Amino acid sequence: MLNKKSVDDINVKGKKVLVRCDFNVPLQDGKITDENRLVAALPTIKKLIADGGKIILCSHLGKPKGEPKPELSLAPVAKRLTELLGQEVKFAADPEVVGPNAKAAVEAMNDGDVILLENTRYRAEETKNGEAFSKDLASLCDVFVNDAFGTAHRAHCSNVGVTQFVDTAVVGYLMQKEIDFLGNAVNNPERPFVAILGGAKVSSKISVINNLLDKVDTLIIGGGMSYTFSKAMGGQIGNSLCEDDYLQYALDMMKKAEEKGVKLLLPVDNRIGDAFSNDCNIQVVRKGEIPDGWEGMDIGPETEKIFADAVKDAKTVVWNGPMGCFEMPNFAHGTEEVAKALAETDATTIIGGGDSAAAVNILGYGDKMTHISTGGGASLEFLEGKELPGVAAANDK
Ligand code: AMP
């Protein structure tokens, strides 16, 4: 079990605290269109304010590729955080992130003040975990707090490199929550433990399938990746998504499931279309009976029932990846039914970020889930059983 020091284990009174947040929010014409990530960061920031720290926030935003790009400045985030916190979050605008403005702003801070640095990816070293920028960041602070789960699977200056040059590196509340829920689900689940995987590709979830087969009682596979399994079993899949390099892998995983006594549920029927479009002709066919010129776009109605039944009596459910092309309303039904089944079960339900998190929120089931992860890639690596560099870098208890 991961046992990392958190903001509850340190005294920050009068200390300069650098907090790595995940403020990678969608922007349109300089306006934040989804502020979930800002809201999720507030508990840690408020705790540090209440404890009398001098709080220096930092984050990346988008991919400026190592140079200042005004449209990817964190200035709008400072403005919105000021409103959300009800106190000024001073924006320290330095093109080199840690420059004269940031240094002067830190020098001028009183206990309980909050400032925000510029987009860490304005610096080319950030994503290479380079020493110079790691040292620059560390030079601003006495204590480092990592609360950015979304980038925990990457080793960058602002979440890993910096910890080499500070004495104290701990996790924030958001990070702690992710570690607790995902860690518990994977390593110490209440059973029956059901995992649901979907999305486009088998290849992006190879290690997840393999690792989860060692942990779960039931593994459900839907979405685009299920057609590789269907073809491997000799089915006709028409123009459906398929990765021919993974046919043998699919068979190996089916064998592994059988050997481990894991119930592996694959679609028994599919909604198919004669073009990759919401307005195409649609029909429902049995698995492995997709005619030429048609492609699998969603799971079918019988599959929806089987998948929903499987989560009814579960005690822990983890879900990552949509059941079909849910962005097209005519092929969102399978994903909606799975979301509904999760909303209705008494099990601990954990949504592994990305598309499934978006789907659950759009459908209005967000508050019915036990935990919705803030990191798509990071939660997938967690499910793979990998050690996340951003988590590993924090001090152990
Ligand atoms: P991923 O990023 O691997 O989780 O994949 C998510 C994407 O997979 C979404 O954009 C879905 O539209 C897409 N997807 C899911 N099912 C299918 C399918 N049957 N055919 C094509 N794309 C799909």
GROMACS .gro file of C-alpha atoms and ligand atoms in nm:
model
  420
    1MET     CA    1   0.000   0.000   0.000
    2LEU     CA    2   0.125   0.346  -0.084
    3ASN     CA    3   0.189   0.543   0.229
    4LYS     CA    4   0.301   0.892   0.136
    5LYS     CA    5   0.338   1.198   0.356
    6SER     CA    6   0.061   1.448   0.293
    7VAL     CA    7  -0.016   1.810   0.373
    8ASP     CA    8  -0.158   1.681   0.703
    9ASP     CA    9   0.187   1.561   0.810
   10ILE     CA   10   0.378   1.889   0.782
   11ASN     CA   11   0.384   2.234   0.941
   12VAL     CA   12   0.395   2.509   0.679
   13LYS     CA   13   0.355   2.815   0.904
   14GLY     CA   14   0.566   3.095   0.753
   15LYS     CA   15   0.714   2.859   0.495
   16LYS     CA   16   0.722   2.899   0.117
   17VAL     CA   17   0.523   2.612  -0.025
   18LEU     CA   18   0.541   2.527  -0.396
   19VAL     CA   19   0.224   2.339  -0.498
   20ARG     CA   20   0.216   2.154  -0.830
   21CYS     CA   21  -0.149   2.159  -0.938
   22ASP     CA   22  -0.325   2.033  -1.248
   23PHE     CA   23  -0.467   2.352  -1.396
   24ASN     CA   24  -0.465   2.207  -1.748
   25VAL     CA   25  -0.816   2.336  -1.820
   26PRO     CA   26  -0.986   2.378  -2.157
   27LEU     CA   27  -0.983   2.739  -2.278
   28GLN     CA   28  -1.189   2.906  -2.548
   29ASP     CA   29  -1.106   3.267  -2.641
   30GLY     CA   30  -0.929   3.306  -2.308
   31LYS     CA   31  -1.230   3.173  -2.111
   32ILE     CA   32  -1.218   2.856  -1.902
   33THR     CA   33  -1.488   2.621  -2.032
   34ASP     CA   34  -1.458   2.352  -1.761
   35GLU     CA   35  -1.329   2.449  -1.418
   36ASN     CA   36  -1.353   2.108  -1.248
   37ARG     CA   37  -0.977   2.091  -1.211
   38LEU     CA   38  -0.963   2.431  -1.040
   39VAL     CA   39  -1.238   2.337  -0.798
   40ALA     CA   40  -1.066   2.004  -0.726
   41ALA     CA   41  -0.747   2.188  -0.626
   42LEU     CA   42  -0.916   2.414  -0.370
   43PRO     CA   43  -0.912   2.188  -0.059
   44THR     CA   44  -0.531   2.164  -0.056
   45ILE     CA   45  -0.485   2.535  -0.127
   46LYS     CA   46  -0.733   2.633   0.147
   47LYS     CA   47  -0.565   2.404   0.398
   48LEU     CA   48  -0.224   2.560   0.326
   49ILE     CA   49  -0.370   2.913   0.353
   50ALA     CA   50  -0.532   2.824   0.687
   51ASP     CA   51  -0.199   2.686   0.812
   52GLY     CA   52  -0.022   3.015   0.730
   53GLY     CA   53   0.198   2.904   0.442
   54LYS     CA   54   0.315   3.125   0.156
   55ILE     CA   55   0.158   2.940  -0.132
   56ILE     CA   56   0.323   2.935  -0.475
   57LEU     CA   57   0.106   2.750  -0.727
   58CYS     CA   58   0.237   2.605  -1.053
   59SER     CA   59   0.097   2.398  -1.338
   60HIS     CA   60   0.127   2.327  -1.706
   61LEU     CA   61  -0.144   2.421  -1.956
   62GLY     CA   62  -0.166   2.257  -2.297
   63LYS     CA   63   0.145   2.202  -2.506
   64PRO     CA   64   0.337   2.527  -2.566
   65LYS     CA   65   0.639   2.309  -2.656
   66GLY     CA   66   0.899   2.488  -2.450
   67GLU     CA   67   0.830   2.849  -2.543
   68PRO     CA   68   0.595   3.124  -2.429
   69LYS     CA   69   0.261   3.109  -2.612
   70PRO     CA   70   0.027   3.386  -2.492
   71GLU     CA   71  -0.284   3.178  -2.567
   72LEU     CA   72  -0.156   2.916  -2.320
   73SER     CA   73  -0.078   3.158  -2.039
   74LEU     CA   74  -0.216   3.069  -1.696
   75ALA     CA   75  -0.336   3.429  -1.645
   76PRO     CA   76  -0.708   3.335  -1.681
   77VAL     CA   77  -0.657   3.065  -1.416
   78ALA     CA   78  -0.516   3.318  -1.166
   79LYS     CA   79  -0.820   3.537  -1.227
   80ARG     CA   80  -1.072   3.257  -1.176
   81LEU     CA   81  -0.887   3.116  -0.873
   82THR     CA   82  -0.903   3.462  -0.716
   83GLU     CA   83  -1.282   3.445  -0.746
   84LEU     CA   84  -1.311   3.085  -0.627
   85LEU     CA   85  -1.085   3.140  -0.324
   86GLY     CA   86  -1.222   3.483  -0.237
   87GLN     CA   87  -0.870   3.619  -0.205
   88GLU     CA   88  -0.615   3.749  -0.451
   89VAL     CA   89  -0.408   3.498  -0.643
   90LYS     CA   90  -0.130   3.715  -0.781
   91PHE     CA   91  -0.010   3.608  -1.125
   92ALA     CA   92   0.370   3.612  -1.152
   93ALA     CA   93   0.406   3.647  -1.528
   94ASP     CA   94   0.755   3.543  -1.628
   95PRO     CA   95   0.825   3.401  -1.975
   96GLU     CA   96   1.093   3.182  -1.814
   97VAL     CA   97   0.849   3.087  -1.533
   98VAL     CA   98   1.103   3.143  -1.255
   99GLY     CA   99   1.231   3.491  -1.343
  100PRO     CA  100   1.252   3.837  -1.184
  101ASN     CA  101   0.874   3.872  -1.150
  102ALA     CA  102   0.827   3.537  -0.978
  103LYS     CA  103   1.122   3.595  -0.745
  104ALA     CA  104   1.004   3.944  -0.649
  105ALA     CA  105   0.648   3.820  -0.595
  106VAL     CA  106   0.769   3.541  -0.365
  107GLU     CA  107   0.990   3.784  -0.170
  108ALA     CA  108   0.691   4.011  -0.110
  109MET     CA  109   0.461   3.736   0.020
  110ASN     CA  110   0.301   3.737   0.363
  111ASP     CA  111   0.177   3.424   0.539
  112GLY     CA  112  -0.145   3.303   0.374
  113ASP     CA  113  -0.075   3.479   0.042
  114VAL     CA  114  -0.112   3.290  -0.286
  115ILE     CA  115   0.067   3.344  -0.615
  116LEU     CA  116   0.056   3.151  -0.944
  117LEU     CA  117   0.358   3.099  -1.168
  118GLU     CA  118   0.339   3.097  -1.549
  119ASN     CA  119   0.282   2.776  -1.750
  120THR     CA  120   0.568   2.539  -1.657
  121ARG     CA  121   0.581   2.410  -2.015
  122TYR     CA  122   0.700   2.751  -2.135
  123ARG     CA  123   1.035   2.601  -2.033
  124ALA     CA  124   1.174   2.337  -2.268
  125GLU     CA  125   1.339   2.146  -1.981
  126GLU     CA  126   1.006   2.085  -1.806
  127THR     CA  127   0.906   1.772  -1.996
  128LYS     CA  128   1.265   1.645  -2.003
  129ASN     CA  129   1.298   1.664  -1.625
  130GLY     CA  130   1.602   1.891  -1.674
  131GLU     CA  131   1.811   1.994  -1.375
  132ALA     CA  132   1.828   2.372  -1.428
  133PHE     CA  133   1.452   2.428  -1.421
  134SER     CA  134   1.407   2.178  -1.136
  135LYS     CA  135   1.661   2.381  -0.934
  136ASP     CA  136   1.493   2.709  -1.031
  137LEU     CA  137   1.159   2.583  -0.900
  138ALA     CA  138   1.314   2.444  -0.582
  139SER     CA  139   1.494   2.777  -0.518
  140LEU     CA  140   1.154   2.943  -0.465
  141CYS     CA  141   1.036   2.717  -0.183
  142ASP     CA  142   1.102   2.539   0.146
  143VAL     CA  143   0.842   2.268   0.095
  144PHE     CA  144   0.696   2.100  -0.215
  145VAL     CA  145   0.341   1.967  -0.245
  146ASN     CA  146   0.231   1.758  -0.543
  147ASP     CA  147  -0.143   1.769  -0.603
  148ALA     CA  148  -0.140   1.703  -0.979
  149PHE     CA  149  -0.254   1.347  -1.035
  150GLY     CA  150  -0.313   1.416  -1.406
  151THR     CA  151   0.064   1.431  -1.468
  152ALA     CA  152   0.173   1.179  -1.203
  153HIS     CA  153   0.263   0.925  -1.473
  154ARG     CA  154   0.521   1.166  -1.617
  155ALA     CA  155   0.862   1.254  -1.472
  156HIS     CA  156   0.884   1.628  -1.528
  157CYS     CA  157   1.071   1.908  -1.346
  158SER     CA  158   0.764   2.042  -1.171
  159ASN     CA  159   0.652   1.713  -1.020
  160VAL     CA  160   0.964   1.493  -0.998
  161GLY     CA  161   1.288   1.686  -1.070
  162VAL     CA  162   1.210   1.956  -0.814
  163THR     CA  163   1.183   1.698  -0.533
  164GLN     CA  164   1.556   1.626  -0.563
  165PHE     CA  165   1.634   1.978  -0.447
  166VAL     CA  166   1.390   2.020  -0.159
  167ASP     CA  167   1.396   1.848   0.181
  168THR     CA  168   1.023   1.798   0.209
  169ALA     CA  169   0.798   1.670  -0.070
  170VAL     CA  170   0.446   1.559   0.016
  171VAL     CA  171   0.115   1.493  -0.161
  172GLY     CA  172  -0.194   1.713  -0.151
  173TYR     CA  173  -0.552   1.603  -0.077
  174LEU     CA  174  -0.647   1.543  -0.439
  175MET     CA  175  -0.346   1.323  -0.500
  176GLN     CA  176  -0.408   1.142  -0.171
  177LYS     CA  177  -0.767   1.071  -0.272
  178GLU     CA  178  -0.661   0.928  -0.607
  179ILE     CA  179  -0.398   0.706  -0.444
  180ASP     CA  180  -0.648   0.586  -0.184
  181PHE     CA  181  -0.930   0.503  -0.425
  182LEU     CA  182  -0.732   0.362  -0.716
  183GLY     CA  183  -0.479   0.193  -0.490
  184ASN     CA  184  -0.744   0.031  -0.273
  185ALA     CA  185  -0.951  -0.077  -0.570
  186VAL     CA  186  -0.659  -0.245  -0.742
  187ASN     CA  187  -0.470  -0.386  -0.446
  188ASN     CA  188  -0.730  -0.443  -0.179
  189PRO     CA  189  -1.073  -0.453  -0.345
  190GLU     CA  190  -1.393  -0.554  -0.181
  191ARG     CA  191  -1.520  -0.845  -0.392
  192PRO     CA  192  -1.673  -0.916  -0.634
  193PHE     CA  193  -1.441  -0.679  -0.819
  194VAL     CA  194  -1.552  -0.595  -1.174
  195ALA     CA  195  -1.347  -0.394  -1.424
  196ILE     CA  196  -1.498  -0.251  -1.742
  197LEU     CA  197  -1.268  -0.155  -2.027
  198GLY     CA  198  -1.361   0.012  -2.352
  199GLY     CA  199  -1.223   0.267  -2.592
  200ALA     CA  200  -1.063   0.244  -2.930
  201LYS     CA  201  -0.755   0.028  -2.902
  202VAL     CA  202  -0.639  -0.296  -2.745
  203SER     CA  203  -0.279  -0.182  -2.791
  204SER     CA  204  -0.319   0.112  -2.551
  205LYS     CA  205  -0.459  -0.115  -2.281
  206ILE     CA  206  -0.247  -0.430  -2.313
  207SER     CA  207  -0.086  -0.402  -1.972
  208VAL     CA  208  -0.414  -0.295  -1.812
  209ILE     CA  209  -0.593  -0.607  -1.934
  210ASN     CA  210  -0.303  -0.828  -1.831
  211ASN     CA  211  -0.269  -0.674  -1.484
  212LEU     CA  212  -0.642  -0.660  -1.415
  213LEU     CA  213  -0.682  -1.030  -1.501
  214ASP     CA  214  -0.464  -1.096  -1.193
  215LYS     CA  215  -0.694  -0.888  -0.973
  216VAL     CA  216  -1.059  -0.894  -1.083
  217ASP     CA  217  -1.342  -1.144  -1.059
  218THR     CA  218  -1.503  -1.020  -1.382
  219LEU     CA  219  -1.348  -0.831  -1.673
  220ILE     CA  220  -1.584  -0.666  -1.919
  221ILE     CA  221  -1.447  -0.558  -2.255
  222GLY     CA  222  -1.656  -0.336  -2.485
  223GLY     CA  223  -1.588  -0.052  -2.728
  224GLY     CA  224  -1.368  -0.056  -3.036
  225MET     CA  225  -1.119  -0.291  -2.871
  226SER     CA  226  -1.373  -0.575  -2.851
  227TYR     CA  227  -1.365  -0.637  -3.229
  228THR     CA  228  -1.005  -0.755  -3.212
  229PHE     CA  229  -1.127  -1.020  -2.967
  230SER     CA  230  -1.422  -1.100  -3.192
  231LYS     CA  231  -1.200  -1.147  -3.498
  232ALA     CA  232  -0.953  -1.355  -3.296
  233MET     CA  233  -1.242  -1.592  -3.218
  234GLY     CA  234  -1.314  -1.626  -3.591
  235GLY     CA  235  -1.595  -1.371  -3.613
  236GLN     CA  236  -1.681  -1.150  -3.910
  237ILE     CA  237  -1.623  -0.789  -3.810
  238GLY     CA  238  -1.667  -0.601  -4.142
  239ASN     CA  239  -1.495  -0.262  -4.126
  240SER     CA  240  -1.483  -0.249  -3.745
  241LEU     CA  241  -1.175  -0.125  -3.564
  242CYS     CA  242  -0.927  -0.408  -3.538
  243GLU     CA  243  -0.560  -0.449  -3.457
  244ASP     CA  244  -0.443  -0.756  -3.643
  245ASP     CA  245  -0.112  -0.754  -3.452
  246TYR     CA  246  -0.305  -0.822  -3.134
  247LEU     CA  247  -0.518  -1.120  -3.239
  248GLN     CA  248  -0.289  -1.366  -3.064
  249TYR     CA  249  -0.273  -1.139  -2.760
  250ALA     CA  250  -0.651  -1.141  -2.743
  251LEU     CA  251  -0.652  -1.523  -2.747
  252ASP     CA  252  -0.380  -1.530  -2.480
  253MET     CA  253  -0.587  -1.302  -2.257
  254MET     CA  254  -0.895  -1.520  -2.301
  255LYS     CA  255  -0.687  -1.822  -2.201
  256LYS     CA  256  -0.544  -1.637  -1.902
  257ALA     CA  257  -0.895  -1.544  -1.789
  258GLU     CA  258  -1.002  -1.906  -1.806
  259GLU     CA  259  -0.695  -2.026  -1.614
  260LYS     CA  260  -0.747  -1.764  -1.345
  261GLY     CA  261  -1.119  -1.831  -1.314
  262VAL     CA  262  -1.195  -1.472  -1.418
  263LYS     CA  263  -1.526  -1.419  -1.595
  264LEU     CA  264  -1.442  -1.240  -1.923
  265LEU     CA  265  -1.749  -1.074  -2.073
  266LEU     CA  266  -1.740  -0.962  -2.436
  267PRO     CA  267  -2.029  -0.820  -2.641
  268VAL     CA  268  -2.283  -1.074  -2.766
  269ASP     CA  269  -2.445  -0.823  -3.002
  270ASN     CA  270  -2.352  -0.491  -3.162
  271ARG     CA  271  -2.507  -0.179  -3.306
  272ILE     CA  272  -2.347  -0.141  -3.644
  273GLY     CA  273  -2.344   0.134  -3.906
  274ASP     CA  274  -2.274   0.146  -4.279
  275ALA     CA  275  -2.052   0.454  -4.232
  276PHE     CA  276  -1.857   0.614  -3.946
  277SER     CA  277  -2.123   0.877  -3.895
  278ASN     CA  278  -2.415   0.946  -3.665
  279ASP     CA  279  -2.651   0.962  -3.961
  280CYS     CA  280  -2.561   0.629  -4.120
  281ASN     CA  281  -2.798   0.333  -4.149
  282ILE     CA  282  -2.805   0.134  -3.828
  283GLN     CA  283  -2.884  -0.226  -3.738
  284VAL     CA  284  -2.824  -0.465  -3.450
  285VAL     CA  285  -2.647  -0.794  -3.521
  286ARG     CA  286  -2.509  -1.088  -3.321
  287LYS     CA  287  -2.139  -1.085  -3.237
  288GLY     CA  288  -1.911  -1.191  -3.520
  289GLU     CA  289  -2.183  -1.137  -3.782
  290ILE     CA  290  -2.095  -0.790  -3.907
  291PRO     CA  291  -2.136  -0.782  -4.288
  292ASP     CA  292  -1.882  -0.625  -4.522
  293GLY     CA  293  -1.937  -0.252  -4.560
  294TRP     CA  294  -2.063  -0.221  -4.199
  295GLU     CA  295  -1.877  -0.149  -3.875
  296GLY     CA  296  -1.934  -0.201  -3.505
  297MET     CA  297  -2.016   0.134  -3.348
  298ASP     CA  298  -2.163   0.036  -3.009
  299ILE     CA  299  -2.258  -0.262  -2.796
  300GLY     CA  300  -2.607  -0.401  -2.859
  301PRO     CA  301  -2.912  -0.413  -2.628
  302GLU     CA  302  -2.855  -0.768  -2.503
  303THR     CA  303  -2.494  -0.689  -2.420
  304GLU     CA  304  -2.607  -0.379  -2.230
  305LYS     CA  305  -2.822  -0.601  -2.007
  306ILE     CA  306  -2.545  -0.854  -1.948
  307PHE     CA  307  -2.293  -0.581  -1.860
  308ALA     CA  308  -2.543  -0.403  -1.633
  309ASP     CA  309  -2.624  -0.731  -1.456
  310ALA     CA  310  -2.257  -0.797  -1.394
  311VAL     CA  311  -2.215  -0.476  -1.193
  312LYS     CA  312  -2.538  -0.517  -0.993
  313ASP     CA  313  -2.390  -0.749  -0.731
  314ALA     CA  314  -2.037  -0.614  -0.750
  315LYS     CA  315  -1.873  -0.450  -0.449
  316THR     CA  316  -1.603  -0.268  -0.646
  317VAL     CA  317  -1.626  -0.148  -1.007
  318VAL     CA  318  -1.355   0.028  -1.206
  319TRP     CA  319  -1.444   0.168  -1.549
  320ASN     CA  320  -1.215   0.305  -1.820
  321GLY     CA  321  -1.319   0.369  -2.180
  322PRO     CA  322  -1.652   0.411  -2.364
  323MET     CA  323  -1.855   0.118  -2.499
  324GLY     CA  324  -1.890   0.273  -2.844
  325CYS     CA  325  -1.860   0.594  -3.043
  326PHE     CA  326  -2.040   0.781  -2.766
  327GLU     CA  327  -1.966   1.121  -2.920
  328MET     CA  328  -2.233   1.032  -3.179
  329PRO     CA  329  -2.576   1.035  -3.008
  330ASN     CA  330  -2.697   0.729  -3.203
  331PHE     CA  331  -2.407   0.526  -3.067
  332ALA     CA  332  -2.397   0.655  -2.710
  333HIS     CA  333  -2.657   0.413  -2.578
  334GLY     CA  334  -2.421   0.140  -2.461
  335THR     CA  335  -2.200   0.388  -2.275
  336GLU     CA  336  -2.509   0.549  -2.120
  337GLU     CA  337  -2.645   0.215  -2.000
  338VAL     CA  338  -2.315   0.124  -1.837
  339ALA     CA  339  -2.300   0.466  -1.670
  340LYS     CA  340  -2.657   0.414  -1.547
  341ALA     CA  341  -2.578   0.067  -1.413
  342LEU     CA  342  -2.282   0.210  -1.221
  343ALA     CA  343  -2.498   0.491  -1.086
  344GLU     CA  344  -2.750   0.235  -0.957
  345THR     CA  345  -2.518  -0.023  -0.800
  346ASP     CA  346  -2.424  -0.012  -0.431
  347ALA     CA  347  -2.066  -0.097  -0.522
  348THR     CA  348  -1.773   0.141  -0.483
  349THR     CA  349  -1.753   0.287  -0.833
  350ILE     CA  350  -1.434   0.435  -0.970
  351ILE     CA  351  -1.420   0.607  -1.306
  352GLY     CA  352  -1.073   0.613  -1.458
  353GLY     CA  353  -1.068   0.960  -1.609
  354GLY     CA  354  -1.071   1.059  -1.976
  355ASP     CA  355  -1.374   0.975  -2.191
  356SER     CA  356  -1.557   0.769  -1.929
  357ALA     CA  357  -1.532   1.053  -1.678
  358ALA     CA  358  -1.660   1.298  -1.940
  359ALA     CA  359  -1.947   1.062  -2.031
  360VAL     CA  360  -2.051   1.014  -1.668
  361ASN     CA  361  -2.047   1.389  -1.605
  362ILE     CA  362  -2.233   1.479  -1.926
  363LEU     CA  363  -2.503   1.223  -1.843
  364GLY     CA  364  -2.546   1.378  -1.500
  365TYR     CA  365  -2.430   1.071  -1.303
  366GLY     CA  366  -2.116   1.237  -1.170
  367ASP     CA  367  -2.239   1.265  -0.812
  368LYS     CA  368  -2.356   0.902  -0.813
  369MET     CA  369  -2.001   0.769  -0.852
  370THR     CA  370  -1.773   0.707  -0.557
  371HIS     CA  371  -1.469   0.851  -0.729
  372ILE     CA  372  -1.401   1.006  -1.068
  373SER     CA  373  -1.031   1.020  -1.134
  374THR     CA  374  -0.886   1.350  -1.256
  375GLY     CA  375  -0.617   1.173  -1.460
  376GLY     CA  376  -0.693   0.958  -1.765
  377GLY     CA  377  -0.339   0.848  -1.850
  378ALA     CA  378  -0.229   0.837  -1.487
  379SER     CA  379  -0.523   0.624  -1.377
  380LEU     CA  380  -0.460   0.381  -1.665
  381GLU     CA  381  -0.098   0.340  -1.553
  382PHE     CA  382  -0.222   0.284  -1.199
  383LEU     CA  383  -0.448   0.008  -1.332
  384GLU     CA  384  -0.146  -0.136  -1.513
  385GLY     CA  385   0.015  -0.177  -1.173
  386LYS     CA  386   0.294   0.068  -1.258
  387GLU     CA  387   0.465   0.293  -1.008
  388LEU     CA  388   0.382   0.652  -1.100
  389PRO     CA  389   0.695   0.874  -1.089
  390GLY     CA  390   0.498   1.170  -0.951
  391VAL     CA  391   0.371   0.960  -0.662
  392ALA     CA  392   0.699   0.779  -0.599
  393ALA     CA  393   0.885   1.113  -0.567
  394ALA     CA  394   0.688   1.216  -0.255
  395ASN     CA  395   0.834   1.135   0.088
  396ASP     CA  396   0.720   0.811   0.250
  397LYS     CA  397   0.550   0.828   0.588
  398AMP     P1  398  -0.965   0.555  -2.584
  398AMP     O1  399  -0.897   0.687  -2.593
  398AMP     O2  400  -0.881   0.439  -2.627
  398AMP     O3  401  -1.034   0.532  -2.450
  398AMP     O4  402  -1.081   0.559  -2.694
  398AMP     C1  403  -1.188   0.646  -2.687
  398AMP     C2  404  -1.246   0.658  -2.823
  398AMP     O5  405  -1.281   0.531  -2.871
  398AMP     C3  406  -1.372   0.742  -2.829
  398AMP     O6  407  -1.345   0.857  -2.905
  398AMP     C4  408  -1.473   0.652  -2.898
  398AMP     O7  409  -1.547   0.720  -2.996
  398AMP     C5  410  -1.386   0.548  -2.963
  398AMP     N1  411  -1.457   0.422  -2.984
  398AMP     C6  412  -1.519   0.348  -2.894
  398AMP     N2  413  -1.581   0.244  -2.954
  398AMP     C7  414  -1.555   0.254  -3.085
  398AMP     C8  415  -1.592   0.176  -3.198
  398AMP     N3  416  -1.670   0.068  -3.188
  398AMP     N4  417  -1.545   0.214  -3.319
  398AMP     C9  418  -1.469   0.325  -3.330
  398AMP     N5  419  -1.430   0.402  -3.226
  398AMP    C10  420  -1.475   0.367  -3.105
   0.00000   0.00000   0.00000
